[in-house]
Short mmCIF file of C-alpha atoms in Angstrom, two decimals:
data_model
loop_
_atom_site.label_atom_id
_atom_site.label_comp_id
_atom_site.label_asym_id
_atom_site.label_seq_id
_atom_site.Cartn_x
_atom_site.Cartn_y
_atom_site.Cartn_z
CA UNK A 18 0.00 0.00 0.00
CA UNK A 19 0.98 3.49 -0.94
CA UNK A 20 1.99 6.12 2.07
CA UNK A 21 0.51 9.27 2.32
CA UNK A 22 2.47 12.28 2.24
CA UNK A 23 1.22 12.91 5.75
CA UNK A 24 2.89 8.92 6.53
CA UNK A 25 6.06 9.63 4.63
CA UNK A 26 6.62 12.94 6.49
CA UNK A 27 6.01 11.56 10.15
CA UNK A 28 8.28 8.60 9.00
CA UNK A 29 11.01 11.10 7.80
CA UNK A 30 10.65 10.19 4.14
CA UNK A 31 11.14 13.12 1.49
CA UNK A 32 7.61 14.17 1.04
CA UNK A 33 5.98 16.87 -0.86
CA UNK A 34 5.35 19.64 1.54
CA UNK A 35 2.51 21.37 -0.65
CA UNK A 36 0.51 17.90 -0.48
CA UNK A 37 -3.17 19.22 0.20
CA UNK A 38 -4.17 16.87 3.06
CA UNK A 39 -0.76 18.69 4.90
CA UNK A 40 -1.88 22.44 3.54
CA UNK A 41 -5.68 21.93 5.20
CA UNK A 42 -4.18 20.52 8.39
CA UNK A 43 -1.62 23.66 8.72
CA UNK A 44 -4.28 26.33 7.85
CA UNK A 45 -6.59 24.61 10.35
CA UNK A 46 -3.82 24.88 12.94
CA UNK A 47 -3.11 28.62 11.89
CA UNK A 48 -6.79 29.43 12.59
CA UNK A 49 -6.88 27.73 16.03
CA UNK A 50 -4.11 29.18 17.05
CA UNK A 51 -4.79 33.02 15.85
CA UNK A 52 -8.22 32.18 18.76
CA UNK A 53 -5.52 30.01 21.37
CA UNK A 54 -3.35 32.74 21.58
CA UNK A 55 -5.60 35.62 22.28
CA UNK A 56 -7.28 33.51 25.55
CA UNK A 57 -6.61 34.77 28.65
CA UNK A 58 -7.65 32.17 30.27
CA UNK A 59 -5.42 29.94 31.16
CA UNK A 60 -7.18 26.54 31.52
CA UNK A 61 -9.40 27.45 28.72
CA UNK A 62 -6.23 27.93 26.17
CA UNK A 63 -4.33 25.16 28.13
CA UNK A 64 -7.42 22.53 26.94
CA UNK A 65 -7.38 23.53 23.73
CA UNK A 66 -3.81 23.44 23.35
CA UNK A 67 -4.37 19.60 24.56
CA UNK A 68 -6.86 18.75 22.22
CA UNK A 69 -4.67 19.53 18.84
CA UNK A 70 -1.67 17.55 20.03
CA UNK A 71 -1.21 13.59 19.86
CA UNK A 72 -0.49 13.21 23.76
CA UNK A 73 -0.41 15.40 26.99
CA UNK A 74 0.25 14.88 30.32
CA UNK A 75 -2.57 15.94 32.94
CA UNK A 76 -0.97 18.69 34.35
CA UNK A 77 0.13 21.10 30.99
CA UNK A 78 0.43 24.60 30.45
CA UNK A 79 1.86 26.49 27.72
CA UNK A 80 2.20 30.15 28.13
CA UNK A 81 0.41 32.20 25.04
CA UNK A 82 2.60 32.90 21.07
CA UNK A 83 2.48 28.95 20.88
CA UNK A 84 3.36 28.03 17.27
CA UNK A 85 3.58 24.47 15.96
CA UNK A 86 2.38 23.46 12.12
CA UNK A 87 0.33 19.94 12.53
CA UNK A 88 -0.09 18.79 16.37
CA UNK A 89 -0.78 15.21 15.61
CA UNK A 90 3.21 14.46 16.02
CA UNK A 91 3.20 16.24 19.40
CA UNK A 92 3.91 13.90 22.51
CA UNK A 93 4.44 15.67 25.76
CA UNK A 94 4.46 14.06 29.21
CA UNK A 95 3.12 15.00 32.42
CA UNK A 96 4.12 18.24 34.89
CA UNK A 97 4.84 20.24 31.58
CA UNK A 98 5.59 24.48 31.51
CA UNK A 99 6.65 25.63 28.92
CA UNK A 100 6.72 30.13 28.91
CA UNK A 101 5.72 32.49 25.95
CA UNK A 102 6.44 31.68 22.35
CA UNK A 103 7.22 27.78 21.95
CA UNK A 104 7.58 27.05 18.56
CA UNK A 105 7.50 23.42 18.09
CA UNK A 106 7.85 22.56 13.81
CA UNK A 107 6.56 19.10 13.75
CA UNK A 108 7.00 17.30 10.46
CA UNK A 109 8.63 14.59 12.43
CA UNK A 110 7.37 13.13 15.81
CA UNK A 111 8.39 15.57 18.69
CA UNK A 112 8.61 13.65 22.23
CA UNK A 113 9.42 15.27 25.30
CA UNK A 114 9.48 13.34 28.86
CA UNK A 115 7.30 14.08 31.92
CA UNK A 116 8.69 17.03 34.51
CA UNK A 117 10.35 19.34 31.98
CA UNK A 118 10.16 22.81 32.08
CA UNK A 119 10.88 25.24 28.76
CA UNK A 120 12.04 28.96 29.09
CA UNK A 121 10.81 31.61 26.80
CA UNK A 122 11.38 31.69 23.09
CA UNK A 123 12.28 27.85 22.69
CA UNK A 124 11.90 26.48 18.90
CA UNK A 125 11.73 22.42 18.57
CA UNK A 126 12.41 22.07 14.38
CA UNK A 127 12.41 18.85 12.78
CA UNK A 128 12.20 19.70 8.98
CA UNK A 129 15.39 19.17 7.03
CA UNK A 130 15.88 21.05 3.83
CA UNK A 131 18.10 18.80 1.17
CA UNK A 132 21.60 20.64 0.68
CA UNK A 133 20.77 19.97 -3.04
CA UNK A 134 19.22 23.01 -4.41
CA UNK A 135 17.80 21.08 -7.34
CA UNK A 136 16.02 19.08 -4.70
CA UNK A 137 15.24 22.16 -2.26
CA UNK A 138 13.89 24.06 -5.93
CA UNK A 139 11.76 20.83 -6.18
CA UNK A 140 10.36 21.59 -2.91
CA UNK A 141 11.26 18.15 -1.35
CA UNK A 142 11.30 18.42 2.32
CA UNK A 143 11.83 15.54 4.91
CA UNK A 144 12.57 15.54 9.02
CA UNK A 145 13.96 13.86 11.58
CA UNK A 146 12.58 13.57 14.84
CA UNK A 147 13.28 15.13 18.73
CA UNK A 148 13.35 13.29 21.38
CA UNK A 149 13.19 14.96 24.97
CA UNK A 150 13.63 12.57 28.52
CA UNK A 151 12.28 13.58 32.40
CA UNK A 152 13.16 16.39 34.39
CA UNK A 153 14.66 18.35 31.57
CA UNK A 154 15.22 22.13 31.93
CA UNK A 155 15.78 24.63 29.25
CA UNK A 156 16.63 28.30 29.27
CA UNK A 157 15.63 30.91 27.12
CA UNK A 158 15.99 30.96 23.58
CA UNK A 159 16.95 27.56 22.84
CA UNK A 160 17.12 25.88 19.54
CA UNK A 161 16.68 22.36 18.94
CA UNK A 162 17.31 21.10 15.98
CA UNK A 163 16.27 17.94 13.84
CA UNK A 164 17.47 14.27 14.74
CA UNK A 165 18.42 15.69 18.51
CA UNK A 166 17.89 13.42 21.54
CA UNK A 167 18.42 15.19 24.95
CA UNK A 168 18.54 12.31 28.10
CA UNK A 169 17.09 12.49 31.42
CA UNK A 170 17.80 15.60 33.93
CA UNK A 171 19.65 17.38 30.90
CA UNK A 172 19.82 21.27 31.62
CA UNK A 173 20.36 22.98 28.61
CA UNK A 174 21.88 26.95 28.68
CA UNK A 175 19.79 29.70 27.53
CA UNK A 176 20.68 30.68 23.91
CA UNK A 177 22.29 27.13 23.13
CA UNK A 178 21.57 25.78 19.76
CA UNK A 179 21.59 21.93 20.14
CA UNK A 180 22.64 20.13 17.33
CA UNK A 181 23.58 16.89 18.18
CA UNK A 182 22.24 13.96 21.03
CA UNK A 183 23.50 13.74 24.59
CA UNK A 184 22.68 11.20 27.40
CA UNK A 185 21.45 11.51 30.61
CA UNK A 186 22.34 13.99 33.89
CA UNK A 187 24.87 16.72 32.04
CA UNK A 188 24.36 20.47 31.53
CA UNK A 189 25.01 21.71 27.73
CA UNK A 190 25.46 25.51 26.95
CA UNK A 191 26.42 26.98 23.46
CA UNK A 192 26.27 27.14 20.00
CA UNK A 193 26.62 24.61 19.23
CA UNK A 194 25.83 22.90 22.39
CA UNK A 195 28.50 21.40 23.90
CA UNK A 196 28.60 19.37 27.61
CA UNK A 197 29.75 21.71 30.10
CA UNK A 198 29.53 19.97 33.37
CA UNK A 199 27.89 16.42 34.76
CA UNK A 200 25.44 15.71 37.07
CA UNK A 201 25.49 13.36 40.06
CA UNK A 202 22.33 11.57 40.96
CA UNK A 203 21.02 14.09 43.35
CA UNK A 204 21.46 16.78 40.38
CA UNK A 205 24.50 18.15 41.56
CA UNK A 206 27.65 19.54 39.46
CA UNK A 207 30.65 16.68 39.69
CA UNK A 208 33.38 18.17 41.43
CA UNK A 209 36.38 18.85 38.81
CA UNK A 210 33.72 18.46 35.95
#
């Protein structure tokens, strides 16, 4: 059986961006989001913020400016903040863990452009996915970008740009991202890290 575009693009297959099953779902997602945005209630936008992703934790709450392009490739665990302006570009699955908390101005992006401009010119796009574990902390103005896998109790600097993986308990900072201490088990900095 043939994939869909929408199948090929969760998968991280070259698909065809401008497929009109993925242009409906986007505008749909524009439109909820222009209404989202302007609630100031919180449980109100929190809900509806729940009910256009694939998974949520009970306890969620996204601060308002949320941006993402599909939802349905959205898994986020329980005792999740996240503050103003997550941007979360989901062409690929994006996981994160339960107990993680994400400072203002974060952008998740798993689309890949092809180096190729004969293929970028032929609008082929693909992804790769994020993958987020527990108790993760991120500062402000963080950029994650496609394929990345961040462990368990990873802190990650404000204003890093995270471009590859890294396991669990260590605090990256930088651009790119680079390990700049570890983490015992009760969260503390390794002495002569």
């Amino acid at each position: 059986m043939m994939k869909t575009q929408r199948e090929k693009m969760t998968d991280g297959e070259p698909y065809q961006q401008f497929d009109p099953e993925l242009i409906e779902r986007r505008t749909f997602i524009r439109h909820k989001l222009i209404g989202i945005n302007q609630l100031d209630d919180n449980e109100q936008r929190n809900q509806k913020v729940k009910e256009l992703f694939a998974q949520t934790g009970k306890d969620f709450f996204v601060e308002g400016g949320l941006e993402f392009d599909y939802g349905f490739n959205i898994h986020i665990g329980d005792h999740f903040y996240a503050n103003y302006h997550l941007t979360l570009l989901d062409t690929c699955p994006i996981t994160i863990g339960s107990h993680c908390y994400i400072g203002p101005d974060v952008g998740f992006y798993t689309p890949v452009h092809p180096l190729s401009a004969k293929k970028r010119d032929a609008d082929v796009e693909l992804g790769k996915p994020i993958s987020v574990g527990n108790s993760v902390w991120m500062g402000g103005h963080v950029t994650i970008l496609p394929g990345v896998t961040l462990g368990d109790r990873v802190v990650v600097g404000a204003g890093s740009v995270v471009t590859k993986s890294f396991g669990d308990d260590v605090v990256i900072a930088g651009n790119p991202a680079r390990i700049i201490h570890h983490l015992d088990e009760n969260g503390d900095v390794i002495p002569g890290d």
